[in-house]
Short mmCIF file of C-alpha atoms in Angstrom, two decimals:
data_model
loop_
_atom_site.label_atom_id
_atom_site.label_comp_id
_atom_site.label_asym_id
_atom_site.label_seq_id
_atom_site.Cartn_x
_atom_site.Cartn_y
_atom_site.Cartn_z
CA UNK A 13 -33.85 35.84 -13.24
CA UNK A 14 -33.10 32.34 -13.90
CA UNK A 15 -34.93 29.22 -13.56
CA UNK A 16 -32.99 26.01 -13.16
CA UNK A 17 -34.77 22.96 -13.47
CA UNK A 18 -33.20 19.36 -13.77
CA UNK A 19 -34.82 16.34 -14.88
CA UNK A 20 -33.85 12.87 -12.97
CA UNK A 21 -32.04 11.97 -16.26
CA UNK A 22 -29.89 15.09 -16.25
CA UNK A 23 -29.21 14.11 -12.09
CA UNK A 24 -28.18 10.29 -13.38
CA UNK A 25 -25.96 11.64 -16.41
CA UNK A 26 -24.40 14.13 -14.22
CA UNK A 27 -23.29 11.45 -11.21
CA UNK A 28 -22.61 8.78 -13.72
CA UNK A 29 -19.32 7.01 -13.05
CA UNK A 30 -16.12 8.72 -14.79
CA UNK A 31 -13.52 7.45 -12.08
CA UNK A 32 -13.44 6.84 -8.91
CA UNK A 33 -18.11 7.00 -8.72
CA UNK A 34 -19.77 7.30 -5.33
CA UNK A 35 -21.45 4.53 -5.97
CA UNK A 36 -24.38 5.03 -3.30
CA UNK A 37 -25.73 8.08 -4.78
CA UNK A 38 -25.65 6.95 -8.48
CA UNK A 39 -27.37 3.87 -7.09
CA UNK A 40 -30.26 5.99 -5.45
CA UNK A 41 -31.40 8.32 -8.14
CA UNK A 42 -30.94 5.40 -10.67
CA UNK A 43 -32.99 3.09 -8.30
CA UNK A 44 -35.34 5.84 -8.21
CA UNK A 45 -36.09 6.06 -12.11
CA UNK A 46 -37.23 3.24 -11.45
CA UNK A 47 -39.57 3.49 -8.80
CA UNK A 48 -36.83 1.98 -6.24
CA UNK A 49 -36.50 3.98 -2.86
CA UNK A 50 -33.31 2.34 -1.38
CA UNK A 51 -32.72 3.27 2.54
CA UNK A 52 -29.10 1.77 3.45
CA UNK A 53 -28.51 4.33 6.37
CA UNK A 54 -29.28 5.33 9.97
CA UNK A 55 -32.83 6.68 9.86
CA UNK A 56 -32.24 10.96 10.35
CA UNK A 57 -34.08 14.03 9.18
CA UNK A 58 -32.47 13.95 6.06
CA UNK A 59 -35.38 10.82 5.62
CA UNK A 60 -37.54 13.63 4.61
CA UNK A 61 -35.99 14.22 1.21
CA UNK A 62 -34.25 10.64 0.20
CA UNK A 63 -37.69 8.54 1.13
CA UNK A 64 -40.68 10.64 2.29
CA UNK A 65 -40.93 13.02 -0.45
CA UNK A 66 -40.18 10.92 -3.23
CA UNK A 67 -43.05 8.51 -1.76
CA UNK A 68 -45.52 10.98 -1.85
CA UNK A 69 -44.39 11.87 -5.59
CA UNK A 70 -44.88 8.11 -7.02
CA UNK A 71 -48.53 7.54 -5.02
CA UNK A 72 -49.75 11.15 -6.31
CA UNK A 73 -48.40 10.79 -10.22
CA UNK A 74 -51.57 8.85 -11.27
CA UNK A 75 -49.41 5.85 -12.90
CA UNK A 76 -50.61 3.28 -10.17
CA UNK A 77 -47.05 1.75 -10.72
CA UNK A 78 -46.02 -0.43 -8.32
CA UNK A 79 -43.18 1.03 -5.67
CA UNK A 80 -40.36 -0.59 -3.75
CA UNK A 81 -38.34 0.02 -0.94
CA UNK A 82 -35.14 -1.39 -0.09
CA UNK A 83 -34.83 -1.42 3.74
CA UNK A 84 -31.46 -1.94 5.86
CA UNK A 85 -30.76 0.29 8.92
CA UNK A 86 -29.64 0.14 12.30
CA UNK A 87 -32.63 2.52 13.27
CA UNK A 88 -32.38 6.12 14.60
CA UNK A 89 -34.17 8.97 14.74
CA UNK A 90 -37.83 7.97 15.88
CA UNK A 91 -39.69 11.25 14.88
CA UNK A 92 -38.35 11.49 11.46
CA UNK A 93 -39.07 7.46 10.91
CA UNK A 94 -42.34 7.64 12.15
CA UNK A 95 -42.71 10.32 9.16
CA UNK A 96 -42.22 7.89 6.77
CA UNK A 97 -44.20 5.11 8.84
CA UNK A 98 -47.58 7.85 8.10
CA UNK A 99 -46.98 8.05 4.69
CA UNK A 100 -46.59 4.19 3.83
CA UNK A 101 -50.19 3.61 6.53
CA UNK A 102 -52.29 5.61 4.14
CA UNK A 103 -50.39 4.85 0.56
CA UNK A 104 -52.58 3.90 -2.60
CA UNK A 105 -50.30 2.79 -4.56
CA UNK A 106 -49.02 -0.97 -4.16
CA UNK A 107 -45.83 -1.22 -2.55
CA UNK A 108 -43.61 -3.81 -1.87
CA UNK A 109 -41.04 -3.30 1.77
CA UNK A 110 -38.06 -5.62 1.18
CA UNK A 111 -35.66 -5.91 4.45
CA UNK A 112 -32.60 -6.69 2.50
CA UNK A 113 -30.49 -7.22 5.78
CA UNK A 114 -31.25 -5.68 8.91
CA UNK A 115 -34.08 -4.13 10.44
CA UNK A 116 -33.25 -2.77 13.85
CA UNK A 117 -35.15 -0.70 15.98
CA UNK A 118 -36.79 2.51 14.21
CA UNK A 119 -36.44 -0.07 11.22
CA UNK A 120 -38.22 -2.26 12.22
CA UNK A 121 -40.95 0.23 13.06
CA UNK A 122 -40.73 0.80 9.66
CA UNK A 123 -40.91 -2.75 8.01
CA UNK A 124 -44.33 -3.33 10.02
CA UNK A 125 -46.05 0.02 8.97
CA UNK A 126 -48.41 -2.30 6.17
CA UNK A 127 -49.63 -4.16 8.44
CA UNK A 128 -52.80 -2.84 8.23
CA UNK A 129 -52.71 -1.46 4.54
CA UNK A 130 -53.59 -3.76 1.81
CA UNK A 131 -51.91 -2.07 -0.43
CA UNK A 132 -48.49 -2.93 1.12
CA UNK A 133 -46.71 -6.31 1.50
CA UNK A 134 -43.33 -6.44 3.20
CA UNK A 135 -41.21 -9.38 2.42
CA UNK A 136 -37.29 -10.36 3.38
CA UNK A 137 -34.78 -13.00 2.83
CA UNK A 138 -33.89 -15.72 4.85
CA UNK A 139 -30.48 -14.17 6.17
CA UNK A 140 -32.62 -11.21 7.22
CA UNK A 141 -32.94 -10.17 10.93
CA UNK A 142 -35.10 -7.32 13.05
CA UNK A 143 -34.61 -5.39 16.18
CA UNK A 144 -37.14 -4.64 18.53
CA UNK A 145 -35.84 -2.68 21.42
CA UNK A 146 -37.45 0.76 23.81
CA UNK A 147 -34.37 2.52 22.08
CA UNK A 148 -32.69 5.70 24.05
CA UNK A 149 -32.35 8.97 24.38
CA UNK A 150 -30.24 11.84 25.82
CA UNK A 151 -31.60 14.78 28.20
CA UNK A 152 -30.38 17.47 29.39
CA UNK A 153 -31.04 21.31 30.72
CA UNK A 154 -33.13 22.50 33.72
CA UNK A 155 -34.62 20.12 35.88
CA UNK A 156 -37.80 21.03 34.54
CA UNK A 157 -36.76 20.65 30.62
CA UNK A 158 -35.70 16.97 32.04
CA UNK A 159 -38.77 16.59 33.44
CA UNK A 160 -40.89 17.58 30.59
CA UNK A 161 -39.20 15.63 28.23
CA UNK A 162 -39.09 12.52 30.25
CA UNK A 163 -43.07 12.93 30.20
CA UNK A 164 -43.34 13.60 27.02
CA UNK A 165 -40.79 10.39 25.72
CA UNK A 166 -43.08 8.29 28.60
CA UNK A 167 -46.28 9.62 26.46
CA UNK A 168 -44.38 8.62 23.27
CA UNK A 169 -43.74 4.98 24.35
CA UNK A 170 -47.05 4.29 25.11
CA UNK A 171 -47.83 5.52 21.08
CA UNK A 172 -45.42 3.05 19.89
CA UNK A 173 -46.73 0.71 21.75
CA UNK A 174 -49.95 1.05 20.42
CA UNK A 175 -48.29 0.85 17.43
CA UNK A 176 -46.61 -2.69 17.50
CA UNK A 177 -49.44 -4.21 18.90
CA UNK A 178 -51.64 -2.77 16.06
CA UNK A 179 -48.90 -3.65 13.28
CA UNK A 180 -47.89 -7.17 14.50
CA UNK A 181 -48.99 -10.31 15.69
CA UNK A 182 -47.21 -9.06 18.88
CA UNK A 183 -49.41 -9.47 21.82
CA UNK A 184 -49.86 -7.51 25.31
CA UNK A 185 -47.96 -10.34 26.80
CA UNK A 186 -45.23 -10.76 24.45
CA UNK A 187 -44.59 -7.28 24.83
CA UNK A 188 -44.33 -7.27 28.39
CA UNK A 189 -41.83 -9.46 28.27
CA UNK A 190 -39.76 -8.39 25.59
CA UNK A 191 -39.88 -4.22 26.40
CA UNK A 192 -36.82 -3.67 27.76
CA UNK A 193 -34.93 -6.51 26.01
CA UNK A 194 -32.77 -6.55 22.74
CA UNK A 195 -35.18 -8.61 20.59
CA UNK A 196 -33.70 -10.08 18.13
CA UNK A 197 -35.60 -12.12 15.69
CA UNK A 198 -34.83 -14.09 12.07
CA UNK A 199 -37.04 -14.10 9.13
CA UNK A 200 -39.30 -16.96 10.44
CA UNK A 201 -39.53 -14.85 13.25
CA UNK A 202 -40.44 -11.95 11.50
CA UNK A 203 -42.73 -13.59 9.66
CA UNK A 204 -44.53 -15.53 12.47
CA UNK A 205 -44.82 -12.02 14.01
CA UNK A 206 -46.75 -10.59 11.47
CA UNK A 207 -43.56 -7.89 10.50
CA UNK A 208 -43.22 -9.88 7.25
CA UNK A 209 -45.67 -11.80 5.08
CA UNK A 210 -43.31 -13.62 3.11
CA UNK A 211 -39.84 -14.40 3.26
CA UNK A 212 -38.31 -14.53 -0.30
#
């Protein structure tokens, strides 16, 4: 039997550029020697592995060293996102969110998830910009799958919700009247908002 075990080193040496590099990966594992978490895709299950995980590594390893993470994405998947979104709540560890570009939709969920965690500041530049839209979603199968799952995604909603209005200076009343709009905002929108506390 034989036990392979690779050190992030032996990952970086292996992926270094010899011709032609993919650049993004060699980029991610080096950004995440150094405590860098870099998320510069649509937000999928694969979340898991690339961000979640490796969070949960740096806030348990008992260095206190500070984290970052390097946010642009269009959005996507809600339930993987709102993964990640549990983790950062509850982190010990200071981290810093940066939205490097764009922050749209399950994004943005994610930019505002230290609102409430002292531990976490999230900051962007002033070419920036956030989404802030009910997002959408695909049914099909019996009438009664339909059904169910147009409950359940109505009982969801009402969770995220919650959630912006907890994580924001986003009130009952600016919600109402932004729900079912494309809301764009710029950093000094952002920040007035509450999604960012600085704007670098």
């Amino acid at each position: 039997m034989f036990k392979i075990e690779f050190t992030l080193n032996e990952i970086i040496e292996s992926i270094k550029p010899t011709g032609l590099p993919d650049i993004v990966y060699y980029q991610y594992y080096k950004q995440l020697m150094n405590r860098k978490i870099v998320i510069n895709e649509a937000i999928s299950d694969s979340i898991i592995e690339s961000a979640v995980i490796p969070l949960i590594d740096m806030d348990n390893d008992g260095t206190g060293k500070p984290i970052e993470i390097y946010l642009a994405t269009v959005g996507g998947d809600i339930y993987s996102g709102f993964n990640l979104v549990d983790v950062i709540k509850k982190i010990k560890t200071p981290v810093t969110i940066h939205i490097m570009s764009i922050a749209a939709s399950m994004g943005l969920l994610i930019a505002m998830s230290g609102h409430k965690n002292p531990n976490v500041k999230t900051v962007c530049h002033p070419f920036s910009v956030g989404l802030l839209h009910s997002g959408s979603q695909y049914m099909e199968g019996t009438a009664h799958a339909v059904k169910d799952t147009f409950d359940f995604s109505q009982h969801y909603e009402d969770k995220i919700k919650e959630y912006i209005l907890s994580h924001s200076n986003i009130d009952e009343y600016l919600y109402e009247k932004i729900e079912r709009k494309e809301y764009w905002m710029d950093a000094d929108e952002m920040k007035k908002l509450g999604i960012v506390d600085e704007i670098i």
